[in-house]
Coordinates of C-alpha atoms in Angstrom, one line a residue:
M1 CA 86.2 -28.2 -36.6
M2 CA 85.5 -30.9 -33.2
P3 CA 84.3 -28.3 -29.7
L4 CA 86.9 -28.8 -26.9
R5 CA 86.4 -30.0 -23.4
V6 CA 87.6 -31.2 -21.1
I7 CA 88.5 -35.3 -20.9
A8 CA 89.4 -36.0 -17.9
G9 CA 89.1 -35.6 -13.7
T10 CA 87.4 -33.3 -11.4
A11 CA 85.8 -31.0 -14.7
K12 CA 85.2 -33.7 -17.2
G13 CA 82.7 -33.3 -20.2
R14 CA 82.6 -29.3 -19.7
R15 CA 82.8 -28.0 -23.4
L16 CA 85.4 -24.9 -23.5
K17 CA 85.0 -22.3 -26.0
L18 CA 87.9 -21.1 -28.2
V19 CA 90.2 -17.6 -28.9
P20 CA 87.8 -16.3 -31.1
G21 CA 89.2 -15.4 -34.0
S22 CA 92.1 -16.8 -33.8
T23 CA 94.9 -18.8 -35.6
T24 CA 96.2 -20.5 -32.1
R25 CA 95.7 -24.4 -33.2
P26 CA 94.1 -26.3 -30.2
I27 CA 95.6 -29.8 -29.1
M28 CA 93.6 -32.5 -30.5
D29 CA 91.9 -34.6 -28.3
R30 CA 93.3 -37.8 -29.1
V31 CA 97.0 -35.9 -28.8
K32 CA 95.7 -34.5 -25.0
E33 CA 94.4 -37.8 -24.2
A34 CA 97.4 -39.3 -25.5
L35 CA 99.3 -36.6 -23.4
F36 CA 97.7 -37.2 -20.1
S37 CA 97.7 -40.7 -20.5
I38 CA 101.9 -40.8 -20.9
I39 CA 101.7 -38.4 -18.0
G40 CA 99.5 -40.7 -15.9
R41 CA 99.3 -40.3 -11.9
D42 CA 102.8 -37.8 -11.4
I43 CA 100.1 -35.5 -12.8
L44 CA 98.3 -35.6 -9.3
Y45 CA 99.9 -32.5 -7.0
S46 CA 101.9 -31.2 -9.8
H47 CA 103.0 -27.7 -10.3
F48 CA 101.8 -27.4 -14.4
L49 CA 103.6 -24.6 -16.3
D50 CA 100.7 -24.0 -20.0
L51 CA 103.1 -21.8 -22.4
F52 CA 101.6 -20.7 -25.3
A53 CA 98.1 -21.5 -23.4
G54 CA 96.0 -20.2 -26.4
T55 CA 92.4 -21.7 -24.8
G56 CA 93.6 -22.5 -21.5
S57 CA 93.3 -26.6 -22.6
V58 CA 96.4 -28.5 -21.4
G59 CA 96.9 -26.2 -18.1
I60 CA 92.8 -27.2 -17.4
E61 CA 93.2 -30.8 -18.6
A62 CA 96.1 -30.8 -15.7
L63 CA 94.2 -28.7 -12.8
S64 CA 90.9 -30.8 -13.8
R65 CA 92.7 -34.4 -13.5
G66 CA 95.1 -33.5 -10.0
A67 CA 97.6 -30.9 -10.3
D68 CA 97.6 -28.2 -7.3
R69 CA 98.6 -25.3 -8.7
A70 CA 98.7 -24.4 -13.4
L71 CA 100.3 -21.8 -14.7
L72 CA 98.6 -20.4 -17.7
V73 CA 100.7 -17.7 -20.3
D74 CA 99.5 -17.1 -23.1
L75 CA 100.7 -12.9 -24.9
D76 CA 97.3 -12.4 -27.0
R77 CA 94.2 -10.7 -25.0
Q78 CA 91.6 -12.3 -26.3
A79 CA 93.8 -15.6 -25.3
I80 CA 93.7 -14.5 -21.6
K81 CA 89.8 -13.5 -21.5
T82 CA 89.2 -17.1 -23.3
I83 CA 91.7 -18.6 -20.8
H84 CA 89.4 -16.9 -17.9
E85 CA 86.7 -18.0 -19.4
N86 CA 87.6 -21.5 -19.5
L87 CA 88.5 -22.1 -16.1
A88 CA 85.5 -20.5 -14.9
I89 CA 83.7 -23.6 -16.6
A90 CA 86.2 -26.0 -15.7
Q91 CA 85.8 -24.6 -12.7
V92 CA 89.4 -24.4 -11.1
A93 CA 90.0 -20.7 -11.2
D94 CA 91.0 -21.1 -7.4
R95 CA 94.4 -23.4 -8.3
A96 CA 95.2 -21.4 -11.7
V97 CA 97.5 -18.2 -12.0
V98 CA 96.5 -16.8 -15.6
R99 CA 100.2 -14.1 -16.6
Q100 CA 99.2 -12.0 -20.2
A101 CA 103.1 -11.5 -21.1
D102 CA 105.7 -12.8 -24.0
A103 CA 106.7 -16.8 -22.4
L104 CA 110.6 -15.8 -23.5
A105 CA 110.5 -12.2 -21.6
L106 CA 109.0 -14.7 -18.4
L107 CA 111.5 -17.7 -18.6
R108 CA 113.7 -15.3 -18.4
R109 CA 113.4 -13.4 -14.8
P110 CA 113.1 -15.9 -11.5
P111 CA 110.6 -18.1 -11.5
D112 CA 108.1 -17.9 -8.9
D113 CA 108.0 -21.5 -8.5
A114 CA 109.8 -24.3 -10.3
Y115 CA 107.7 -26.8 -12.0
D116 CA 107.2 -30.4 -12.3
F117 CA 105.9 -30.6 -16.0
I118 CA 106.2 -27.4 -18.2
Y119 CA 103.8 -27.7 -21.7
V120 CA 105.6 -25.6 -24.5
A121 CA 102.9 -25.5 -28.3
P122 CA 103.7 -21.7 -29.6
P123 CA 103.6 -20.8 -32.8
Q124 CA 104.3 -23.1 -36.3
Y125 CA 107.4 -22.6 -38.2
Q126 CA 108.7 -19.4 -36.5
N127 CA 111.7 -21.8 -34.7
L128 CA 109.4 -20.5 -31.1
W129 CA 109.8 -23.7 -30.0
Q130 CA 114.2 -24.1 -29.8
A131 CA 114.0 -20.4 -28.4
T132 CA 111.7 -21.8 -25.7
L133 CA 113.5 -24.8 -24.6
R134 CA 116.6 -23.1 -24.7
A135 CA 115.3 -20.2 -22.2
I136 CA 114.0 -22.5 -20.0
D137 CA 117.2 -24.2 -20.4
A138 CA 119.2 -20.7 -19.3
N139 CA 116.9 -20.6 -16.1
P140 CA 117.0 -24.1 -14.4
A141 CA 115.6 -21.8 -11.6
W142 CA 112.4 -22.9 -13.9
L143 CA 113.1 -26.8 -13.1
T144 CA 112.6 -29.1 -9.8
Q145 CA 115.4 -32.7 -10.3
D146 CA 112.1 -34.3 -11.9
T147 CA 111.0 -31.5 -14.1
V148 CA 109.3 -33.0 -17.9
V149 CA 109.2 -30.9 -20.6
I150 CA 106.7 -31.1 -23.3
V151 CA 106.9 -29.9 -26.6
Q152 CA 104.4 -30.2 -29.5
L153 CA 105.3 -29.1 -32.8
D154 CA 105.1 -30.3 -36.5
P155 CA 107.5 -33.1 -37.0
Q156 CA 109.0 -30.7 -39.6
E157 CA 110.0 -28.5 -37.3
Q158 CA 111.6 -31.2 -35.3
T159 CA 116.0 -30.8 -35.3
D160 CA 118.8 -31.4 -32.8
I161 CA 118.8 -29.4 -30.3
D162 CA 121.9 -29.2 -27.5
L163 CA 120.5 -28.2 -24.0
T164 CA 122.9 -27.9 -20.8
H165 CA 120.0 -29.0 -18.0
L166 CA 117.5 -30.4 -20.9
A167 CA 117.5 -34.2 -23.1
P168 CA 115.1 -35.5 -24.7
Y169 CA 114.0 -39.1 -23.9
D170 CA 110.6 -39.4 -25.8
Q171 CA 108.1 -38.3 -28.3
R172 CA 105.2 -39.4 -29.9
R173 CA 104.1 -38.2 -33.3
Y174 CA 100.1 -38.3 -33.9
G175 CA 99.5 -38.1 -37.7
K176 CA 100.9 -34.3 -38.2
T177 CA 101.5 -33.6 -34.7
L178 CA 104.3 -34.6 -32.1
L179 CA 105.2 -34.5 -28.8
W180 CA 108.2 -33.7 -27.7
F181 CA 109.9 -34.9 -24.4
F182 CA 112.5 -33.8 -22.4
E183 CA 113.7 -34.0 -18.5
T184 CA 116.3 -32.7 -16.6
K185 CA 119.9 -34.1 -16.9
T186 CA 121.3 -35.9 -13.9
P187 CA 124.2 -33.1 -12.2
P188 CA 127.5 -34.6 -12.3
E189 CA 127.7 -34.9 -9.3
S190 CA 124.9 -36.9 -8.5
A191 CA 125.3 -38.9 -10.8
A192 CA 129.3 -39.2 -9.5
E193 CA 127.4 -40.6 -6.0
E194 CA 125.9 -43.5 -7.0
Q195 CA 129.1 -44.7 -9.2
P196 CA 130.1 -47.9 -6.6

């Protein structure tokens, strides 16, 4: 397996640890690079939520590139230990909160904050991406008016999903990895106000 590293920003080039004995699938560098290319300068000063964080690589990349704050969530104890170690390696721990929790249970609770970006990369082939999107959609307190939710999945897992507060607007495929982008829908009253 390729070494995991921070691609750009204040922690550029730092090598991150993998979760020992884990079946987590760290995001490939080219996919991570493409993701943050798409996000661009919007990452600056943002609040970033990394669900099913695994090594913490995506949340750490966000912090390295200028996000103000990141919440990294994983249920696995070894993953949580690795995330703490990787935050220390990247020297961004002061802007991160790490929570050992079931993502779906967490999303049902009132959030401490709304997030500009929510990254969803659950274990594959368990329909967890759908359950996670529905949980976010059912509790819009996690969302700002401009939240972008990014789902990482195998293209074979992709199916239509009907949501109230989120709408798909872009997707990019990199081999066996698909990044699917959702944005917050404009509330009907705001859309009506914009009509001449």
